[in-house]
Coordinates of C-alpha atoms in Angstrom, one line a residue:
X62 CA -3.1 31.0 -17.7
X63 CA -0.7 28.4 -18.9
X64 CA -1.1 25.1 -17.1
X65 CA 2.7 25.1 -16.5
X66 CA 2.5 28.3 -14.4
X67 CA 1.9 26.0 -11.4
X68 CA 4.5 23.4 -12.3
X69 CA 7.6 22.8 -10.2
X70 CA 10.7 23.2 -12.3
X71 CA 12.9 22.0 -15.2
X72 CA 13.8 18.4 -15.6
X73 CA 17.2 17.4 -14.4
X74 CA 19.5 15.4 -16.7
X75 CA 20.5 12.0 -15.4
X76 CA 24.2 11.0 -15.1
X77 CA 26.2 8.1 -13.8
X78 CA 28.3 7.7 -10.6
X79 CA 29.9 4.3 -10.4
X80 CA 27.2 1.7 -10.7
X81 CA 24.3 4.1 -10.2
X82 CA 22.2 6.5 -12.2
X83 CA 22.0 9.9 -10.4
X84 CA 20.2 13.2 -10.7
X85 CA 22.8 15.8 -11.9
X86 CA 21.5 18.4 -9.5
X87 CA 20.4 16.7 -6.3
X88 CA 22.8 13.7 -6.7
X89 CA 19.8 11.5 -5.6
X90 CA 20.0 7.9 -7.1
X91 CA 17.6 7.4 -10.0
X92 CA 15.7 4.2 -10.3
X93 CA 14.0 3.4 -13.6
X94 CA 10.4 2.6 -13.2
X95 CA 8.9 2.4 -16.7
X96 CA 7.6 0.6 -19.7
X97 CA 8.8 -0.2 -23.2
X98 CA 6.9 2.0 -25.7
X99 CA 6.7 1.3 -29.4
X100 CA 3.0 1.5 -30.6
X101 CA 2.7 -0.4 -33.9
X102 CA 5.9 -2.3 -33.3
X103 CA 8.5 -2.2 -36.0
X104 CA 5.9 -1.0 -38.5
X105 CA 5.1 1.9 -36.3
X106 CA 8.0 3.9 -37.8
X107 CA 7.3 5.2 -41.2
X108 CA 7.8 8.4 -43.3
X109 CA 5.0 10.3 -41.6
X110 CA 4.9 9.0 -38.0
X111 CA 6.8 7.3 -35.1
X112 CA 6.0 6.9 -31.4
X113 CA 7.1 10.4 -30.5
X114 CA 5.8 12.5 -33.5
X115 CA 2.0 12.5 -32.9
X116 CA 1.3 15.0 -30.1
X117 CA -2.3 13.9 -29.7
X118 CA -1.3 10.3 -29.2
X119 CA 1.4 11.3 -26.8
X120 CA -1.0 13.3 -24.7
X121 CA -3.2 10.2 -24.4
X122 CA -0.4 7.9 -23.5
X123 CA 1.5 10.2 -21.2
X124 CA -1.8 10.5 -19.3
X125 CA -1.7 6.8 -18.8
X126 CA 2.0 6.9 -17.9
X127 CA 1.1 9.2 -15.1
X128 CA -1.7 6.8 -14.1
X129 CA 0.9 4.0 -13.8
X130 CA 3.3 6.3 -11.9
X131 CA 6.3 5.6 -14.1
X132 CA 9.3 7.8 -14.7
X133 CA 10.9 6.3 -17.9
X134 CA 9.9 4.9 -21.2
X135 CA 12.0 3.1 -23.8
X136 CA 11.5 3.7 -27.5
X137 CA 13.0 1.3 -29.9
X138 CA 13.1 3.4 -33.1
X139 CA 12.3 6.9 -34.3
X140 CA 12.4 8.8 -37.6
X141 CA 14.7 11.9 -37.3
X142 CA 13.0 13.6 -40.3
X143 CA 10.0 14.1 -38.0
X144 CA 9.5 16.6 -35.2
X145 CA 9.5 15.3 -31.6
X146 CA 9.5 18.6 -29.7
X147 CA 5.9 18.4 -28.5
X148 CA 6.0 14.8 -27.3
X149 CA 9.4 15.3 -25.6
X150 CA 8.2 18.5 -23.9
X151 CA 5.1 16.7 -22.6
X152 CA 7.2 13.8 -21.3
X153 CA 9.5 16.3 -19.6
X154 CA 6.6 18.2 -18.0
X155 CA 5.2 14.9 -16.7
X156 CA 8.6 14.0 -15.2
X157 CA 9.2 11.1 -17.7
X158 CA 12.6 10.3 -19.1
X159 CA 13.4 8.5 -22.4
X160 CA 15.8 5.6 -23.0
X161 CA 16.2 5.5 -26.8
X162 CA 17.6 2.9 -29.2
X163 CA 19.6 4.4 -32.0
X164 CA 18.8 1.7 -34.5
X165 CA 15.6 0.9 -36.5
X166 CA 14.3 -1.7 -38.9
X167 CA 14.7 0.8 -41.8
X168 CA 17.5 -0.2 -44.3
X169 CA 20.9 1.3 -43.4
X170 CA 19.6 2.0 -39.8
X171 CA 20.8 -1.1 -38.1
X172 CA 23.7 -3.6 -37.9
X173 CA 23.3 -6.9 -39.7
X174 CA 24.2 -9.2 -36.8
X175 CA 25.5 -11.9 -39.1
X176 CA 27.5 -9.8 -41.5
X177 CA 28.1 -6.5 -39.6
X178 CA 31.1 -5.6 -41.8
X179 CA 28.6 -4.9 -44.6
X180 CA 26.2 -2.7 -42.5
X181 CA 28.8 -0.9 -40.4
X182 CA 29.4 2.0 -42.8
X183 CA 29.3 5.8 -43.0
X184 CA 25.7 5.9 -44.1
X185 CA 24.6 3.8 -41.1
X186 CA 26.7 5.9 -38.7
X187 CA 25.3 9.1 -40.1
X188 CA 21.8 7.8 -39.4
X189 CA 22.7 6.8 -35.9
X190 CA 24.3 10.2 -35.1
X191 CA 21.2 12.0 -36.4
X192 CA 19.3 10.2 -33.6
X193 CA 21.9 11.2 -31.1
X194 CA 22.2 14.8 -32.3
X195 CA 18.5 15.4 -32.3
X196 CA 17.7 13.9 -28.9
X197 CA 20.8 15.1 -27.1
X198 CA 19.1 18.5 -26.7
X199 CA 16.3 17.2 -24.6
X200 CA 17.2 17.1 -20.9
X201 CA 15.0 14.1 -20.3
X202 CA 16.9 11.8 -22.7
X203 CA 18.3 9.4 -20.2
X204 CA 20.5 7.4 -22.5
X205 CA 21.0 5.7 -25.8
X206 CA 21.1 2.0 -26.5
X207 CA 23.8 1.2 -29.1
X208 CA 22.1 -2.1 -29.8
X209 CA 19.3 -4.5 -28.7
X210 CA 19.8 -8.2 -28.7
X211 CA 22.4 -8.0 -31.5
X212 CA 24.1 -11.1 -29.9
X213 CA 21.5 -13.8 -29.7
X214 CA 23.0 -16.9 -31.2
X215 CA 26.3 -18.6 -32.1
X216 CA 26.8 -16.9 -35.4
X217 CA 26.1 -13.4 -34.1
X218 CA 28.3 -14.0 -31.1
X219 CA 31.1 -14.9 -33.4
X220 CA 30.7 -12.0 -35.8
X221 CA 29.1 -9.0 -34.1
X222 CA 30.6 -8.6 -30.6
X223 CA 33.4 -6.3 -31.7
X224 CA 31.1 -4.2 -33.9
X225 CA 28.7 -3.5 -31.0
X226 CA 31.7 -2.3 -29.0
X227 CA 32.7 -0.2 -31.9
X228 CA 29.3 1.4 -32.0
X229 CA 29.5 2.2 -28.3
X230 CA 32.9 3.9 -29.0
X231 CA 31.6 5.9 -32.0
X232 CA 28.4 7.1 -30.2
X233 CA 30.3 8.2 -27.1
X234 CA 32.9 10.0 -29.2
X235 CA 30.2 11.8 -31.1
X236 CA 28.5 12.8 -27.9
X237 CA 31.8 14.0 -26.5
X238 CA 32.5 16.3 -29.4
X239 CA 29.0 17.4 -30.4
X240 CA 26.4 17.1 -27.6
X241 CA 25.6 19.8 -25.1
X242 CA 26.0 17.4 -22.2
X243 CA 27.3 13.9 -21.5
X244 CA 24.7 11.3 -22.1
X245 CA 25.1 7.6 -21.1
X246 CA 25.4 5.0 -23.9
X247 CA 24.7 1.3 -23.2
X248 CA 23.4 -2.0 -24.6
X249 CA 20.3 -4.2 -24.1
X250 CA 21.1 -7.9 -23.9
X251 CA 19.0 -10.9 -24.9
X252 CA 17.8 -13.2 -22.2
X253 CA 20.4 -15.9 -23.0
X254 CA 22.8 -17.0 -20.3
X255 CA 25.3 -18.3 -23.0
X256 CA 26.1 -14.8 -24.0
X257 CA 24.6 -12.3 -21.6
X258 CA 27.2 -12.4 -18.8
X259 CA 30.4 -12.8 -20.9
X260 CA 29.2 -10.1 -23.3
X261 CA 28.5 -7.7 -20.4
X262 CA 32.1 -8.2 -19.2
X263 CA 33.4 -7.5 -22.7
X264 CA 31.4 -4.4 -23.1
X265 CA 32.5 -2.9 -19.8
X266 CA 36.2 -3.5 -20.2
X267 CA 38.5 -0.9 -21.8
X268 CA 40.2 -1.9 -25.0
X269 CA 41.7 1.2 -26.6
X270 CA 40.1 4.0 -24.6
X271 CA 37.3 4.6 -22.0
X272 CA 35.0 5.5 -24.9
X273 CA 34.7 1.8 -25.9
X274 CA 33.3 0.9 -22.5
X275 CA 29.5 0.9 -22.0
X276 CA 28.0 3.4 -19.5
X277 CA 25.1 1.0 -18.6
X278 CA 23.9 -2.5 -19.3
X279 CA 20.3 -3.5 -19.9
X280 CA 19.1 -7.1 -19.4
X281 CA 16.0 -8.4 -21.1
X282 CA 14.7 -11.0 -18.7
X283 CA 11.5 -13.0 -18.6
X284 CA 12.4 -15.5 -16.0
X285 CA 9.9 -14.5 -13.3
X286 CA 6.7 -16.3 -14.5
X287 CA 3.6 -16.5 -12.3
X288 CA 3.9 -17.0 -8.6
X289 CA 7.6 -16.8 -7.8
X290 CA 10.0 -15.5 -5.2
X291 CA 13.4 -13.9 -5.3
X292 CA 14.9 -17.3 -5.1
X293 CA 12.6 -19.6 -7.1
X294 CA 12.6 -17.1 -10.0
X295 CA 16.4 -17.1 -10.2
X296 CA 16.5 -13.4 -9.4
X297 CA 19.1 -14.2 -6.7
X298 CA 21.4 -15.6 -9.4
X299 CA 20.7 -12.6 -11.6
X300 CA 21.8 -10.3 -8.9
X301 CA 24.9 -12.4 -8.2
X302 CA 25.8 -12.4 -11.9
X303 CA 26.2 -8.6 -11.8
X304 CA 27.3 -8.1 -8.2
X305 CA 30.7 -6.8 -9.3
X306 CA 29.6 -5.0 -12.4
X307 CA 31.1 -1.5 -12.6
X308 CA 28.2 0.2 -14.4
X309 CA 24.4 0.6 -13.8
X310 CA 22.5 -2.5 -14.7
X311 CA 18.7 -2.6 -15.1
X312 CA 16.0 -4.8 -16.7
X313 CA 15.5 -3.3 -20.1
X314 CA 12.6 -5.6 -20.7
X315 CA 10.7 -7.8 -18.2
X316 CA 7.2 -9.3 -17.8
X317 CA 6.8 -13.0 -18.6
X318 CA 3.4 -13.7 -20.3
X319 CA 3.3 -17.5 -20.0
X320 CA 0.6 -17.0 -17.3
X321 CA -2.0 -14.4 -17.9
X322 CA -3.2 -11.9 -16.8
X323 CA 0.2 -11.0 -15.6
X324 CA 0.5 -10.1 -11.9
X325 CA 4.0 -8.6 -12.0
X326 CA 5.0 -10.1 -8.7
X327 CA 8.6 -9.2 -9.5
X328 CA 8.0 -5.5 -9.1
X329 CA 8.2 -5.4 -5.2
X330 CA 11.4 -7.5 -5.4
X331 CA 13.0 -5.3 -8.1
X332 CA 12.8 -2.2 -5.9
X333 CA 13.6 -3.9 -2.6
X334 CA 16.9 -4.1 -0.7
X335 CA 17.5 -7.5 -2.3
X336 CA 18.2 -5.8 -5.7
X337 CA 18.6 -2.0 -5.5
X338 CA 22.4 -2.3 -4.7
X339 CA 22.9 -4.0 -8.1
X340 CA 19.8 -3.2 -10.3
X341 CA 18.6 0.3 -11.1
X342 CA 15.0 -0.7 -11.7
X343 CA 13.4 -1.8 -15.0
X344 CA 11.1 -1.4 -18.0
X345 CA 8.0 -3.5 -18.4
X346 CA 7.5 -5.0 -21.9
X347 CA 5.3 -3.4 -23.3
X348 CA 2.8 -0.6 -23.4
X349 CA 0.6 -1.4 -26.4
X350 CA -0.8 -4.8 -27.4
X351 CA 1.1 -6.1 -30.4
X352 CA 1.0 -9.6 -32.1
X353 CA 3.2 -11.1 -29.3
X354 CA 0.6 -10.3 -26.6
X355 CA 2.7 -8.4 -24.1
X356 CA 0.5 -5.3 -24.1
X357 CA -0.8 -3.3 -21.2
X358 CA -3.3 -1.4 -23.4
X359 CA -5.1 -2.0 -26.7
X360 CA -5.1 0.9 -29.1
X361 CA -8.0 1.3 -31.6
X362 CA -7.6 2.7 -35.1
X363 CA -9.7 5.7 -34.1
X364 CA -7.2 6.6 -31.3
X365 CA -9.3 5.3 -28.4
X366 CA -7.5 3.1 -25.8
X367 CA -8.7 0.1 -23.8
X368 CA -6.9 -0.8 -20.7
X369 CA -6.1 -4.5 -20.3
X370 CA -6.0 -6.4 -17.0
X371 CA -2.2 -6.3 -17.2
X372 CA -2.3 -2.5 -16.9
X373 CA -4.4 -2.7 -13.8
X374 CA -2.2 -5.4 -12.3
X375 CA 0.9 -3.3 -12.9
X376 CA -0.7 -0.2 -11.5
X377 CA -1.6 -2.0 -8.3
X378 CA 2.0 -3.2 -7.9
X379 CA 3.5 0.2 -8.6
X380 CA 1.0 1.9 -6.3
X381 CA 1.8 -0.5 -3.5
X382 CA 5.6 0.0 -3.7
X383 CA 7.1 1.5 -0.5
X384 CA 9.6 4.3 -0.8
X385 CA 13.0 2.9 -1.8
X386 CA 15.2 2.6 1.3
X387 CA 17.6 5.5 0.4
X388 CA 19.5 5.0 3.6
X389 CA 20.4 1.5 2.5
X390 CA 21.2 2.8 -1.0
X391 CA 23.4 5.5 0.4
X392 CA 25.5 3.0 2.3
X393 CA 26.0 0.9 -0.9
X394 CA 26.8 4.0 -3.0
X395 CA 29.4 5.2 -0.6
X396 CA 31.0 1.7 -0.6
X397 CA 31.0 1.7 -4.4
X398 CA 32.7 5.1 -4.4
X399 CA 35.5 3.9 -2.1
X400 CA 36.0 0.8 -4.3
X401 CA 36.4 3.0 -7.3
X402 CA 38.9 5.1 -5.5
X403 CA 41.0 2.0 -4.7
X404 CA 40.8 0.7 -8.2
X405 CA 42.0 4.0 -9.7
X406 CA 45.2 3.7 -7.7
X407 CA 46.2 1.0 -10.2
X408 CA 43.9 1.7 -13.2
X409 CA 43.7 5.2 -14.4
X410 CA 40.1 5.1 -15.5
X411 CA 38.9 2.6 -13.0
X412 CA 38.2 0.1 -15.8
X413 CA 39.5 -3.4 -16.2
X414 CA 41.5 -3.9 -19.4
X415 CA 39.9 -6.4 -21.8
X416 CA 40.8 -10.0 -21.6
X417 CA 42.1 -11.9 -24.7
X418 CA 39.1 -14.2 -24.8
X419 CA 35.5 -14.3 -23.5
X420 CA 33.4 -17.4 -23.2
X421 CA 30.9 -17.9 -26.1
X422 CA 31.9 -14.8 -28.0
X423 CA 34.6 -14.1 -30.5
X424 CA 36.7 -10.9 -30.2
X425 CA 39.7 -12.2 -32.1
X426 CA 39.3 -9.8 -35.0
X427 CA 39.6 -6.8 -32.8
X428 CA 37.4 -3.6 -32.7
X429 CA 37.1 -2.3 -36.3
X430 CA 38.7 1.0 -37.1
X431 CA 36.2 3.8 -36.7
X432 CA 34.6 5.2 -39.9
X433 CA 33.1 8.1 -38.0
X434 CA 36.0 10.5 -37.7
X435 CA 34.6 13.1 -40.2
X436 CA 31.1 12.8 -38.8
X437 CA 32.4 13.3 -35.3
X438 CA 34.5 16.3 -36.4
X439 CA 31.9 18.1 -38.5
X440 CA 28.6 16.8 -37.0
X441 CA 25.5 15.7 -38.9
X442 CA 22.7 17.8 -40.4
X443 CA 19.4 17.2 -38.6
X444 CA 16.9 19.3 -36.8
X445 CA 18.0 19.6 -33.1
X446 CA 15.3 18.9 -30.6
X447 CA 14.1 21.6 -28.2
X448 CA 11.5 22.0 -25.6
X449 CA 8.5 24.1 -26.6
X450 CA 5.8 26.0 -24.6
X451 CA 2.6 24.0 -24.1
X452 CA -0.9 25.0 -23.4
X453 CA -3.6 23.3 -21.4
X454 CA -5.1 22.0 -24.6
X455 CA -1.8 20.3 -25.5
X456 CA -2.1 18.4 -22.2
X457 CA -5.6 17.2 -22.8
X458 CA -6.5 13.8 -24.1
X459 CA -8.9 13.8 -27.0
X460 CA -9.6 10.1 -27.0
X461 CA -11.8 7.8 -25.0
X462 CA -10.1 5.7 -22.3
X463 CA -11.9 2.4 -21.5
X464 CA -11.5 -0.2 -18.8
X465 CA -11.1 -3.9 -19.6
X466 CA -14.9 -4.3 -19.9
X467 CA -15.2 -1.5 -22.4
X468 CA -16.6 1.0 -19.9
X469 CA -15.2 4.6 -19.4
X470 CA -12.2 4.4 -17.1
X471 CA -12.4 7.0 -14.3
X472 CA -9.5 9.3 -15.0
X473 CA -8.9 13.0 -15.6
X474 CA -8.4 13.7 -19.3
X475 CA -5.6 16.2 -18.6
X476 CA -2.0 15.5 -17.9
X477 CA -0.8 17.0 -14.6
X478 CA 2.5 18.8 -15.3
X479 CA 4.9 18.3 -12.3
X480 CA 7.9 20.0 -13.9
X481 CA 8.3 23.3 -15.8
X482 CA 10.4 21.9 -18.6
X483 CA 11.1 25.5 -19.9
X484 CA 12.6 26.8 -16.7
X485 CA 16.3 26.7 -15.7
X486 CA 15.6 26.7 -12.0
X487 CA 16.5 23.6 -10.0
X488 CA 14.4 21.7 -7.4
X489 CA 14.8 19.1 -4.8
X490 CA 13.2 15.7 -5.3
X491 CA 13.6 15.0 -1.6
X492 CA 10.6 17.1 -0.8
X493 CA 8.7 14.1 -2.1
X494 CA 10.7 11.5 -0.1
X495 CA 8.5 10.3 2.6
X496 CA 10.0 9.6 6.0
X497 CA 10.5 5.9 6.3
X498 CA 10.8 4.1 9.6
X499 CA 14.4 3.2 10.1
X500 CA 15.6 5.5 7.3
X501 CA 17.1 7.9 9.8
X502 CA 17.5 7.3 13.5
X503 CA 19.9 10.0 14.4
X504 CA 22.6 7.4 15.0
X505 CA 24.7 7.7 11.9
X506 CA 28.1 5.9 12.0
X507 CA 31.3 7.8 12.6
X508 CA 34.8 7.4 11.1
X509 CA 37.9 7.0 13.1
X510 CA 38.0 10.7 13.9
X511 CA 34.5 10.7 15.2
X512 CA 33.1 12.5 12.1
X513 CA 29.8 11.4 10.6
X514 CA 30.4 9.4 7.4
X515 CA 27.7 11.6 5.8
X516 CA 29.0 15.0 7.1
X517 CA 28.9 17.5 4.3
X518 CA 30.1 21.1 4.0
X519 CA 30.3 23.7 1.3
X520 CA 34.0 23.1 0.9
X521 CA 33.3 19.4 0.1
X522 CA 31.3 20.4 -2.9
X523 CA 34.1 22.5 -4.4
X524 CA 32.4 25.7 -4.0
X525 CA 28.8 24.7 -4.5
X526 CA 26.0 26.3 -2.6
X527 CA 24.3 24.6 0.4
X528 CA 22.0 21.8 -0.5
X529 CA 18.7 23.7 0.0
X530 CA 19.9 26.7 -2.0
X531 CA 21.6 24.8 -4.8
X532 CA 18.4 22.8 -5.3
X533 CA 16.3 26.0 -5.7
X534 CA 14.2 25.6 -2.6
X535 CA 15.0 27.7 0.5
X536 CA 11.9 26.7 2.4
X537 CA 13.6 24.1 4.7
X538 CA 10.3 23.5 6.4
X539 CA 9.4 21.1 3.7
X540 CA 12.2 18.7 4.5
X541 CA 11.9 15.9 7.0
X542 CA 15.0 15.2 9.1
X543 CA 15.4 12.1 7.0
X544 CA 15.4 13.9 3.7
X545 CA 17.9 16.6 4.6
X546 CA 20.1 14.0 6.1
X547 CA 20.0 11.9 2.9
X548 CA 20.4 15.0 0.7
X549 CA 23.7 15.7 2.5
X550 CA 24.6 12.0 2.2
X551 CA 24.2 12.0 -1.5
X552 CA 26.1 15.2 -2.0
X553 CA 28.9 13.8 0.1
X554 CA 29.0 10.6 -2.0
X555 CA 29.1 12.7 -5.2
X556 CA 32.1 14.5 -3.8
X557 CA 33.9 11.2 -3.4
X558 CA 33.1 10.2 -6.9
X559 CA 34.2 13.6 -8.3
X560 CA 37.6 13.2 -6.6
X561 CA 38.1 9.6 -7.6

């Protein structure tokens, strides 16, 4: 019997409502809990392999993703001439999403930050769109990074800002015309206060159309080093910097290694009420040990893997995380939806128009005219990704997994599928939401008419089914009072966003 016969369901695409990532079916907010994944670094992408082309290596590493309890990985570059169906299917079955950079170190596959006018050309755009085209057909593609740390010094800030915005525009236009579903497009910023905040403002503003505004903003931050707190680390300032940001923000890289082994003390804070209103989680840098010494594991040439102390530290932090306070998040999401409603009374798309200038970056030359019109109109030729059926053997790790002392690590060698990636039947994540003290006390607030602020009916959802039916699970006995209450809350919030 296929191992997937006992799996739950297909993986739901993630979309954006205001400043939050949300599940497209349940409307539950989605918080990124993941790692950056690029075994071999920039040299790990060649003609015959990339991080998502070797099914045996993927089975090994996805097994460890499950051991960590993560839901997202970030991959920095891929080769679209290779097949990624097996790895993406395994990730989907394990409930893991992919945040993917569209650039790579290969010539004509990235912007030259100092002379972007030379590298922004049709050949480059075609290579970018091949990545988008191929990975748009996997439901677990969370989003695309249009750039990573392109702006990182005075010269790049002078020359490249408008080209990054052009790339956001071009990718979003390509997705709009050619992809089977909307997929978020964003940017990952360098950990430099001179550029990070002003550039985020520029990327979220609307210049010519909504397509030139990012859907999310990633911050590469290494400021929490060693024994810190929300305040001593400067995370309070980080939150304050993006308090009014209109799009989801998350840590696209984190994990200072000045003090080793890393203890990842920032993890509890990142998923606490101090941050979840503004930050949508984060990605630890990085999975495999490379020359810069940020690795969680060490990969041998024969395929065996040795866990490092950092892996065990991160696992302890993730294992100890309490359930996110969804009641708190629901309140914040509802407030955000109302704010967007108010803004749209004056601004059609709810986006601020761009200013004439931004501190430390030069936008005076304006966004370059798109060179992508024909590519957008006619598409690009590349093998489209698709989910494939998998056997128990596909989910089995063929390599040795060792602890930091070189001894066998006690772990099952088989991935546990939690999602039937081949099914079209929905499911409810709230059957995994544990009741949390204070999450629901039966005392929800009322509006001026005495109606619960979370009250939800079929008519509110524009003809959708009831929450338990639409999520493919009619056995209401699995729901706690808290989870059904919150499911209704998030559906109600989605209704506000949809009518904004």
